[in-house]
Amino acid sequence: MRIESFPPGDLAPEAPERPRPPRRRRRAVSVLSAGLVVGALLAGIGVITGAAPDVALSARAEQTPQQQVAPDPQAAPDPQAAPEPADPRPTCVSMVEALSPRDRLAQRLMVGVEAADPAGAAKIVRDSHVGGIFLGGNANALLQNKALDAVQEAGNLPVAVAVDDEGGRVQRIDDLDGELPSARAMARKTPEQVRALAEERGRQLAARGVTWDLAPDVDVSDQPATSVIGDRSFSNDPAVVTRYAGAFEEGLRQAGVYGVLKHFPGHGHSSGDSHQGRVSVPPLDQLRQADLKPYTDLLAQLDHDRVGVMVGHLDVPGLTDDLPSSLTPATYTLLRDEYRFDGVVMTDDLGAMKAVSNRFTLPQASLTALAAGADVALSSNVEPVAPILDTLQQALDSGKIAAVDNDRAVERILAAKNLCRR
């Protein structure tokens, strides 16, 4: 299997509460309605989930994704039309209120598990109640024989199961289901062909229990193919990146898999590899001219409950100072306020990438990222979760993590899992 690994400092100061920006809604795009009934009780509340179709818990019933078209606002109402059925899902606010403070924090962690050890992965979920797990490396036992079903059954809520599966050098199920071309190779096809490829790949991932794909890469780059981004980028033309990344994301969504655009604010013209240490990219004003344009276009069109954004570990003149972008509050303010993004924002890997791990322990990095504005702290490391949660609990109790910001982040995460309505 060809695979790329992905995926001491002071604690972060108390972050001021930021106003919640209005949510950007879809214009006229297809929506996935993959609701699956979950027999999970939370403080006496029955929960309905829309995780990927083959992530089975007891008493789940699969539905076929439907393509919906936005109604014409000028059209007269049809008096004979049946009323819209009520959304049976609970509100996200009520679901968050039913969780303990520690379990709310746990929802904000996506932690590495050993894909060769299904029992160990289930134990991590059972003991910590984390919101998500990440499968990296070459092992694939968790992706076979419905092994992820036991992991889902171990959670108090459905778990987001994530992999890096972009194609080319960065894919996870090629040994099981065949190879996916690199982004640069896919850009030689039509956008519709790429959408179809991504939908087929998404169905393969969903059938194995994967619910989140940390893809597509929306970096704008003309780097040599084997460099850190290189052929992971569709093009050095922002318009081409927008078309093809949008097609890839749509295919995943139609298959029932949650996609994540990466690496905000743009890794395509970086000075090096953030797996190896700190790297710089062009100043923010220059990024706006190319690297950030796909975010401008895509985030204006997509349903923010159905797609996430990953923030890279980048030094950006005009945006960051002492810390990389993933740990800098200004990065999240930019994404929330200027790009009006109200979906899940997650970090790149905090545990194995030296741009962060050279300075911070995993608990410190997780706290710094969440206090800065990330919703989800990602780590590929298979490490004890309790020390991370202990650090976050102390920060929540002391106000370093604001309770209102914490609850809003958990609302976004639960909505991204299609467990509730916002």
GROMACS .gro file of C-alpha atoms in nm:
model
  422
    1MET     CA    1   0.000   0.000   0.000
    2ARG     CA    2   0.139   0.340  -0.092
    3ILE     CA    3   0.081   0.566   0.202
    4GLU     CA    4   0.192   0.901   0.334
    5SER     CA    5   0.187   0.940   0.712
    6PHE     CA    6  -0.057   1.206   0.819
    7PRO     CA    7  -0.221   1.205   0.872
    8PRO     CA    8   0.724   2.214   2.569
    9GLY     CA    9   0.516   2.526   2.556
   10ASP     CA   10   0.281   2.723   2.780
   11LEU     CA   11  -0.091   2.654   2.776
   12ALA     CA   12  -0.299   2.883   2.561
   13PRO     CA   13  -0.437   3.201   2.723
   14GLU     CA   14  -0.806   3.240   2.769
   15ALA     CA   15  -0.970   3.302   2.434
   16PRO     CA   16  -1.227   3.586   2.416
   17GLU     CA   17  -1.574   3.485   2.314
   18ARG     CA   18  -1.637   3.558   1.947
   19PRO     CA   19  -1.980   3.629   1.799
   20ARG     CA   20  -2.125   3.337   1.610
   21PRO     CA   21  -2.143   3.420   1.239
   22PRO     CA   22  -2.460   3.339   1.048
   23ARG     CA   23  -2.454   3.006   0.870
   24ARG     CA   24  -2.401   3.006   0.495
   25ARG     CA   25  -2.663   2.788   0.336
   26ARG     CA   26  -2.665   2.604   0.007
   27ARG     CA   27  -2.779   2.775  -0.306
   28ALA     CA   28  -2.894   2.482  -0.517
   29VAL     CA   29  -2.687   2.176  -0.447
   30SER     CA   30  -2.759   1.811  -0.391
   31VAL     CA   31  -2.800   1.703  -0.032
   32LEU     CA   32  -2.727   1.369   0.125
   33SER     CA   33  -3.004   1.230   0.339
   34ALA     CA   34  -2.845   0.917   0.480
   35GLY     CA   35  -3.038   0.893   0.810
   36LEU     CA   36  -2.977   0.579   1.006
   37VAL     CA   37  -3.173   0.492   1.320
   38VAL     CA   38  -2.946   0.455   1.622
   39GLY     CA   39  -3.052   0.267   1.928
   40ALA     CA   40  -2.848   0.496   2.151
   41LEU     CA   41  -3.011   0.663   2.449
   42LEU     CA   42  -2.870   0.983   2.586
   43ALA     CA   43  -3.035   1.105   2.904
   44GLY     CA   44  -3.351   0.930   2.793
   45ILE     CA   45  -3.352   1.085   2.445
   46GLY     CA   46  -3.370   0.860   2.140
   47VAL     CA   47  -3.109   0.964   1.881
   48ILE     CA   48  -3.128   0.948   1.504
   49THR     CA   49  -2.802   0.952   1.316
   50GLY     CA   50  -2.702   1.007   0.957
   51ALA     CA   51  -2.360   0.845   0.963
   52ALA     CA   52  -2.241   0.661   0.653
   53PRO     CA   53  -2.471   0.375   0.552
   54ASP     CA   54  -2.259   0.078   0.657
   55VAL     CA   55  -2.153   0.211   0.996
   56ALA     CA   56  -2.401  -0.016   1.169
   57LEU     CA   57  -2.529   0.003   1.521
   58SER     CA   58  -2.815  -0.210   1.647
   59ALA     CA   59  -3.155  -0.114   1.511
   60ARG     CA   60  -3.017   0.103   1.229
   61ALA     CA   61  -3.211   0.110   0.901
   62GLU     CA   62  -3.033   0.219   0.583
   63GLN     CA   63  -3.184   0.481   0.358
   64THR     CA   64  -3.085   0.555   0.000
   65PRO     CA   65  -2.921   0.897  -0.056
   66GLN     CA   66  -3.166   1.128  -0.227
   67GLN     CA   67  -3.083   1.415  -0.455
   68GLN     CA   68  -3.279   1.723  -0.357
   69VAL     CA   69  -3.323   2.040  -0.559
   70ALA     CA   70  -3.391   2.374  -0.395
   71PRO     CA   71  -3.749   2.490  -0.467
   72ASP     CA   72  -3.814   2.793  -0.682
   73PRO     CA   73  -3.884   3.075  -0.434
   74GLN     CA   74  -4.106   3.248  -0.697
   75ALA     CA   75  -4.328   2.945  -0.754
   76ALA     CA   76  -4.680   2.955  -0.608
   77PRO     CA   77  -4.741   2.693  -0.337
   78ASP     CA   78  -4.927   2.383  -0.448
   79PRO     CA   79  -5.237   2.353  -0.230
   80GLN     CA   80  -5.247   1.979  -0.301
   81ALA     CA   81  -4.884   1.918  -0.202
   82ALA     CA   82  -4.823   1.718   0.112
   83PRO     CA   83  -4.658   1.915   0.393
   84GLU     CA   84  -4.288   1.872   0.447
   85PRO     CA   85  -4.228   1.594   0.702
   86ALA     CA   86  -4.093   1.716   1.033
   87ASP     CA   87  -3.723   1.657   1.092
   88PRO     CA   88  -3.723   1.371   1.346
   89ARG     CA   89  -3.375   1.446   1.475
   90PRO     CA   90  -3.334   1.618   1.811
   91THR     CA   91  -3.187   1.966   1.822
   92CYS     CA   92  -2.812   1.985   1.857
   93VAL     CA   93  -2.853   2.212   2.159
   94SER     CA   94  -3.054   1.947   2.343
   95MET     CA   95  -2.802   1.676   2.256
   96VAL     CA   96  -2.513   1.885   2.385
   97GLU     CA   97  -2.699   1.966   2.706
   98ALA     CA   98  -2.746   1.594   2.767
   99LEU     CA   99  -2.370   1.532   2.760
  100SER     CA  100  -2.143   1.574   3.059
  101PRO     CA  101  -1.877   1.846   3.032
  102ARG     CA  102  -1.605   1.583   2.989
  103ASP     CA  103  -1.800   1.402   2.717
  104ARG     CA  104  -1.848   1.732   2.535
  105LEU     CA  105  -1.472   1.777   2.532
  106ALA     CA  106  -1.425   1.416   2.420
  107GLN     CA  107  -1.642   1.484   2.115
  108ARG     CA  108  -1.378   1.736   2.006
  109LEU     CA  109  -1.101   1.476   1.982
  110MET     CA  110  -1.020   1.261   1.680
  111VAL     CA  111  -0.751   1.021   1.797
  112GLY     CA  112  -0.531   0.769   1.625
  113VAL     CA  113  -0.608   0.399   1.670
  114GLU     CA  114  -0.411   0.095   1.563
  115ALA     CA  115  -0.586  -0.041   1.256
  116ALA     CA  116  -0.441  -0.386   1.325
  117ASP     CA  117  -0.606  -0.398   1.669
  118PRO     CA  118  -0.988  -0.378   1.650
  119ALA     CA  119  -1.029  -0.466   2.018
  120GLY     CA  120  -0.788  -0.192   2.119
  121ALA     CA  121  -0.973   0.063   1.909
  122ALA     CA  122  -1.304  -0.034   2.067
  123LYS     CA  123  -1.152   0.000   2.415
  124ILE     CA  124  -1.029   0.352   2.340
  125VAL     CA  125  -1.378   0.455   2.232
  126ARG     CA  126  -1.547   0.279   2.524
  127ASP     CA  127  -1.316   0.431   2.785
  128SER     CA  128  -1.287   0.786   2.650
  129HIS     CA  129  -1.609   0.852   2.451
  130VAL     CA  130  -1.405   1.034   2.186
  131GLY     CA  131  -1.598   1.181   1.898
  132GLY     CA  132  -1.374   1.040   1.627
  133ILE     CA  133  -1.095   0.799   1.544
  134PHE     CA  134  -0.832   0.819   1.273
  135LEU     CA  135  -0.692   0.518   1.086
  136GLY     CA  136  -0.345   0.562   0.940
  137GLY     CA  137  -0.057   0.337   0.842
  138ASN     CA  138  -0.060   0.017   0.639
  139ALA     CA  139  -0.266  -0.216   0.856
  140ASN     CA  140  -0.627  -0.271   0.755
  141ALA     CA  141  -0.783  -0.523   0.995
  142LEU     CA  142  -1.028  -0.256   1.114
  143LEU     CA  143  -1.143  -0.209   0.755
  144GLN     CA  144  -1.238  -0.573   0.704
  145ASN     CA  145  -1.506  -0.814   0.826
  146LYS     CA  146  -1.722  -0.533   0.969
  147ALA     CA  147  -1.466  -0.481   1.247
  148LEU     CA  148  -1.567  -0.116   1.284
  149ASP     CA  149  -1.917  -0.222   1.392
  150ALA     CA  150  -1.776  -0.319   1.732
  151VAL     CA  151  -1.605   0.019   1.759
  152GLN     CA  152  -1.933   0.196   1.692
  153GLU     CA  153  -2.112  -0.017   1.948
  154ALA     CA  154  -1.851   0.081   2.208
  155GLY     CA  155  -1.936   0.450   2.188
  156ASN     CA  156  -2.201   0.643   2.376
  157LEU     CA  157  -2.264   0.820   2.043
  158PRO     CA  158  -2.173   0.726   1.686
  159VAL     CA  159  -1.805   0.780   1.616
  160ALA     CA  160  -1.660   0.962   1.315
  161VAL     CA  161  -1.420   0.716   1.148
  162ALA     CA  162  -1.166   0.905   0.937
  163VAL     CA  163  -0.896   0.818   0.688
  164ASP     CA  164  -0.679   1.010   0.442
  165ASP     CA  165  -0.792   0.888   0.102
  166GLU     CA  166  -0.712   1.151  -0.160
  167GLY     CA  167  -0.568   0.919  -0.423
  168GLY     CA  168  -0.214   0.886  -0.554
  169ARG     CA  169   0.040   0.884  -0.272
  170VAL     CA  170  -0.225   0.937  -0.007
  171GLN     CA  171  -0.478   0.656   0.005
  172ARG     CA  172  -0.583   0.387   0.252
  173ILE     CA  173  -0.792   0.118   0.083
  174ASP     CA  174  -0.596   0.061  -0.238
  175ASP     CA  175  -0.487  -0.286  -0.121
  176LEU     CA  176  -0.852  -0.372  -0.057
  177ASP     CA  177  -1.047  -0.193  -0.328
  178GLY     CA  178  -0.795  -0.077  -0.588
  179GLU     CA  179  -0.602   0.242  -0.650
  180LEU     CA  180  -0.737   0.593  -0.694
  181PRO     CA  181  -0.542   0.830  -0.922
  182SER     CA  182  -0.366   1.133  -0.780
  183ALA     CA  183  -0.542   1.469  -0.792
  184ARG     CA  184  -0.311   1.588  -1.070
  185ALA     CA  185  -0.393   1.279  -1.276
  186MET     CA  186  -0.765   1.315  -1.205
  187ALA     CA  187  -0.753   1.672  -1.339
  188ARG     CA  188  -0.685   1.523  -1.683
  189LYS     CA  189  -1.036   1.376  -1.671
  190THR     CA  190  -1.364   1.565  -1.678
  191PRO     CA  191  -1.514   1.696  -1.352
  192GLU     CA  192  -1.805   1.454  -1.396
  193GLN     CA  193  -1.564   1.162  -1.427
  194VAL     CA  194  -1.392   1.275  -1.107
  195ARG     CA  195  -1.727   1.308  -0.931
  196ALA     CA  196  -1.811   0.952  -1.034
  197LEU     CA  197  -1.470   0.825  -0.921
  198ALA     CA  198  -1.512   0.992  -0.582
  199GLU     CA  199  -1.866   0.859  -0.541
  200GLU     CA  200  -1.749   0.505  -0.613
  201ARG     CA  201  -1.457   0.549  -0.372
  202GLY     CA  202  -1.692   0.691  -0.112
  203ARG     CA  203  -1.918   0.388  -0.141
  204GLN     CA  204  -1.618   0.160  -0.093
  205LEU     CA  205  -1.512   0.356   0.214
  206ALA     CA  206  -1.865   0.359   0.357
  207ALA     CA  207  -1.901  -0.015   0.303
  208ARG     CA  208  -1.594  -0.063   0.522
  209GLY     CA  209  -1.727   0.164   0.797
  210VAL     CA  210  -1.542   0.486   0.715
  211THR     CA  211  -1.758   0.796   0.762
  212TRP     CA  212  -1.510   1.084   0.706
  213ASP     CA  213  -1.251   1.119   0.430
  214LEU     CA  214  -0.994   1.391   0.500
  215ALA     CA  215  -1.007   1.495   0.136
  216PRO     CA  216  -1.008   1.656  -0.114
  217ASP     CA  217  -0.685   1.854  -0.113
  218VAL     CA  218  -0.773   2.205  -0.235
  219ASP     CA  219  -0.417   2.338  -0.230
  220VAL     CA  220  -0.319   2.540  -0.536
  221SER     CA  221   0.025   2.419  -0.642
  222ASP     CA  222   0.268   2.362  -0.926
  223GLN     CA  223   0.525   2.187  -0.708
  224PRO     CA  224   0.706   1.884  -0.852
  225ALA     CA  225   0.492   1.571  -0.827
  226THR     CA  226   0.677   1.414  -0.534
  227SER     CA  227   0.709   1.727  -0.319
  228VAL     CA  228   0.497   1.772  -0.005
  229ILE     CA  229   0.188   1.877  -0.203
  230GLY     CA  230   0.293   1.820  -0.563
  231ASP     CA  231   0.055   1.581  -0.738
  232ARG     CA  232  -0.183   1.596  -0.444
  233SER     CA  233  -0.298   1.928  -0.595
  234PHE     CA  234  -0.537   1.933  -0.888
  235SER     CA  235  -0.370   2.238  -1.043
  236ASN     CA  236  -0.190   2.567  -0.996
  237ASP     CA  237  -0.502   2.737  -1.139
  238PRO     CA  238  -0.750   2.818  -0.858
  239ALA     CA  239  -1.047   2.781  -1.093
  240VAL     CA  240  -0.939   2.428  -1.190
  241VAL     CA  241  -0.886   2.336  -0.825
  242THR     CA  242  -1.233   2.466  -0.742
  243ARG     CA  243  -1.402   2.264  -1.018
  244TYR     CA  244  -1.226   1.936  -0.947
  245ALA     CA  245  -1.218   1.958  -0.568
  246GLY     CA  246  -1.588   2.047  -0.579
  247ALA     CA  247  -1.656   1.743  -0.798
  248PHE     CA  248  -1.460   1.515  -0.563
  249GLU     CA  249  -1.640   1.649  -0.256
  250GLU     CA  250  -1.978   1.607  -0.425
  251GLY     CA  251  -1.900   1.245  -0.508
  252LEU     CA  252  -1.805   1.169  -0.149
  253ARG     CA  253  -2.118   1.340  -0.020
  254GLN     CA  254  -2.345   1.148  -0.256
  255ALA     CA  255  -2.187   0.827  -0.127
  256GLY     CA  256  -2.262   0.921   0.233
  257VAL     CA  257  -1.906   1.018   0.331
  258TYR     CA  258  -1.819   1.350   0.495
  259GLY     CA  259  -1.538   1.531   0.312
  260VAL     CA  260  -1.284   1.774   0.457
  261LEU     CA  261  -1.120   2.047   0.246
  262LYS     CA  262  -0.752   2.098   0.324
  263HIS     CA  263  -0.505   2.260   0.407
  264PHE     CA  264  -0.639   2.608   0.498
  265PRO     CA  265  -0.514   2.874   0.430
  266GLY     CA  266  -0.300   2.705   0.162
  267HIS     CA  267  -0.006   2.465   0.167
  268GLY     CA  268   0.057   2.459  -0.207
  269HIS     CA  269   0.341   2.711  -0.217
  270SER     CA  270   0.507   2.620   0.113
  271SER     CA  271   0.877   2.624   0.183
  272GLY     CA  272   0.882   2.262   0.300
  273ASP     CA  273   0.700   1.978   0.473
  274SER     CA  274   0.531   2.051   0.807
  275HIS     CA  275   0.580   1.684   0.898
  276GLN     CA  276   0.949   1.771   0.930
  277GLY     CA  277   0.931   2.113   1.098
  278ARG     CA  278   0.805   2.469   1.070
  279VAL     CA  279   0.733   2.586   0.715
  280SER     CA  280   0.632   2.918   0.568
  281VAL     CA  281   0.397   3.013   0.286
  282PRO     CA  282   0.351   3.343   0.102
  283PRO     CA  283   0.198   3.636   0.293
  284LEU     CA  284  -0.178   3.642   0.347
  285ASP     CA  285  -0.237   3.910   0.084
  286GLN     CA  286  -0.063   3.690  -0.173
  287LEU     CA  287  -0.257   3.380  -0.063
  288ARG     CA  288  -0.579   3.569  -0.130
  289GLN     CA  289  -0.483   3.601  -0.497
  290ALA     CA  290  -0.470   3.225  -0.560
  291ASP     CA  291  -0.446   2.979  -0.269
  292LEU     CA  292  -0.759   3.101  -0.089
  293LYS     CA  293  -0.982   3.138  -0.395
  294PRO     CA  294  -1.110   2.777  -0.387
  295TYR     CA  295  -1.232   2.837  -0.031
  296THR     CA  296  -1.407   3.157  -0.140
  297ASP     CA  297  -1.594   2.974  -0.415
  298LEU     CA  298  -1.661   2.638  -0.251
  299LEU     CA  299  -1.767   2.763   0.091
  300ALA     CA  300  -2.015   3.003  -0.070
  301GLN     CA  301  -2.197   2.706  -0.227
  302LEU     CA  302  -2.170   2.410   0.009
  303ASP     CA  303  -2.388   2.314   0.303
  304HIS     CA  304  -2.160   2.378   0.601
  305ASP     CA  305  -2.308   2.086   0.794
  306ARG     CA  306  -2.196   1.847   0.519
  307VAL     CA  307  -1.830   1.945   0.469
  308GLY     CA  308  -1.541   2.036   0.698
  309VAL     CA  309  -1.218   2.233   0.668
  310MET     CA  310  -0.873   2.127   0.790
  311VAL     CA  311  -0.621   2.391   0.900
  312GLY     CA  312  -0.254   2.327   0.824
  313HIS     CA  313   0.053   2.394   1.039
  314LEU     CA  314   0.181   2.693   0.841
  315ASP     CA  315   0.366   3.017   0.913
  316VAL     CA  316   0.176   3.287   0.726
  317PRO     CA  317   0.313   3.644   0.723
  318GLY     CA  318   0.028   3.881   0.795
  319LEU     CA  319  -0.171   3.613   0.978
  320THR     CA  320   0.047   3.418   1.220
  321ASP     CA  321   0.323   3.525   1.454
  322ASP     CA  322   0.491   3.289   1.700
  323LEU     CA  323   0.270   2.985   1.635
  324PRO     CA  324   0.168   2.797   1.320
  325SER     CA  325  -0.173   2.864   1.169
  326SER     CA  326  -0.339   2.563   1.337
  327LEU     CA  327  -0.267   2.714   1.680
  328THR     CA  328  -0.332   3.080   1.593
  329PRO     CA  329  -0.670   3.238   1.680
  330ALA     CA  330  -0.649   3.475   1.381
  331THR     CA  331  -0.667   3.176   1.145
  332TYR     CA  332  -1.003   3.066   1.280
  333THR     CA  333  -1.131   3.425   1.288
  334LEU     CA  334  -1.040   3.454   0.919
  335LEU     CA  335  -1.224   3.134   0.831
  336ARG     CA  336  -1.532   3.211   1.043
  337ASP     CA  337  -1.570   3.583   0.977
  338GLU     CA  338  -1.436   3.647   0.627
  339TYR     CA  339  -1.532   3.313   0.471
  340ARG     CA  340  -1.846   3.283   0.687
  341PHE     CA  341  -1.779   2.916   0.752
  342ASP     CA  342  -1.991   2.771   1.030
  343GLY     CA  343  -1.907   2.403   0.987
  344VAL     CA  344  -1.649   2.182   1.155
  345VAL     CA  345  -1.291   2.311   1.149
  346MET     CA  346  -1.026   2.059   1.241
  347THR     CA  347  -0.650   2.071   1.276
  348ASP     CA  348  -0.397   1.878   1.079
  349ASP     CA  349  -0.221   1.606   1.280
  350LEU     CA  350  -0.102   1.753   1.611
  351GLY     CA  351   0.086   1.449   1.732
  352ALA     CA  352   0.321   1.335   1.454
  353MET     CA  353   0.396   1.655   1.263
  354LYS     CA  354   0.707   1.828   1.389
  355ALA     CA  355   0.584   2.177   1.307
  356VAL     CA  356   0.382   2.129   1.629
  357SER     CA  357   0.525   1.826   1.811
  358ASN     CA  358   0.877   1.976   1.832
  359ARG     CA  359   0.737   2.231   2.076
  360PHE     CA  360   0.418   2.092   2.229
  361THR     CA  361   0.308   1.771   2.392
  362LEU     CA  362  -0.014   1.630   2.248
  363PRO     CA  363  -0.228   1.752   2.544
  364GLN     CA  364  -0.072   2.100   2.517
  365ALA     CA  365  -0.117   2.113   2.140
  366SER     CA  366  -0.478   1.995   2.164
  367LEU     CA  367  -0.562   2.259   2.423
  368THR     CA  368  -0.387   2.536   2.231
  369ALA     CA  369  -0.571   2.446   1.909
  370LEU     CA  370  -0.915   2.418   2.069
  371ALA     CA  371  -0.869   2.741   2.265
  372ALA     CA  372  -0.761   2.913   1.941
  373GLY     CA  373  -1.086   2.816   1.768
  374ALA     CA  374  -1.056   2.465   1.622
  375ASP     CA  375  -1.357   2.239   1.671
  376VAL     CA  376  -1.164   1.912   1.642
  377ALA     CA  377  -0.807   1.832   1.746
  378LEU     CA  378  -0.669   1.555   1.523
  379SER     CA  379  -0.385   1.325   1.619
  380SER     CA  380  -0.261   1.013   1.444
  381ASN     CA  381  -0.072   0.893   1.752
  382VAL     CA  382  -0.204   0.596   1.943
  383GLU     CA  383  -0.166   0.746   2.291
  384PRO     CA  384  -0.370   0.745   2.613
  385VAL     CA  385  -0.662   0.982   2.578
  386ALA     CA  386  -0.715   1.051   2.950
  387PRO     CA  387  -0.421   1.296   2.984
  388ILE     CA  388  -0.557   1.501   2.693
  389LEU     CA  389  -0.904   1.510   2.844
  390ASP     CA  390  -0.763   1.596   3.188
  391THR     CA  391  -0.581   1.896   3.037
  392LEU     CA  392  -0.892   2.008   2.849
  393GLN     CA  393  -1.112   1.964   3.157
  394GLN     CA  394  -0.881   2.187   3.363
  395ALA     CA  395  -0.890   2.448   3.086
  396LEU     CA  396  -1.269   2.438   3.068
  397ASP     CA  397  -1.299   2.469   3.445
  398SER     CA  398  -1.061   2.767   3.452
  399GLY     CA  399  -1.213   2.944   3.152
  400LYS     CA  400  -0.919   2.897   2.916
  401ILE     CA  401  -1.175   2.718   2.700
  402ALA     CA  402  -1.500   2.915   2.709
  403ALA     CA  403  -1.801   2.696   2.786
  404VAL     CA  404  -2.017   2.865   2.522
  405ASP     CA  405  -1.750   2.814   2.254
  406ASN     CA  406  -1.710   2.453   2.361
  407ASP     CA  407  -2.083   2.386   2.328
  408ARG     CA  408  -2.099   2.549   1.985
  409ALA     CA  409  -1.811   2.335   1.864
  410VAL     CA  410  -1.985   2.019   1.984
  411GLU     CA  411  -2.306   2.128   1.811
  412ARG     CA  412  -2.116   2.154   1.483
  413ILE     CA  413  -1.958   1.812   1.532
  414LEU     CA  414  -2.287   1.640   1.610
  415ALA     CA  415  -2.450   1.811   1.311
  416ALA     CA  416  -2.163   1.694   1.088
  417LYS     CA  417  -2.239   1.339   1.201
  418ASN     CA  418  -2.603   1.408   1.104
  419LEU     CA  419  -2.717   1.324   1.456
  420CYS     CA  420  -2.916   1.643   1.514
  421ARG     CA  421  -3.049   1.960   1.354
  422ARG     CA  422  -2.909   2.307   1.412
   0.00000   0.00000   0.00000
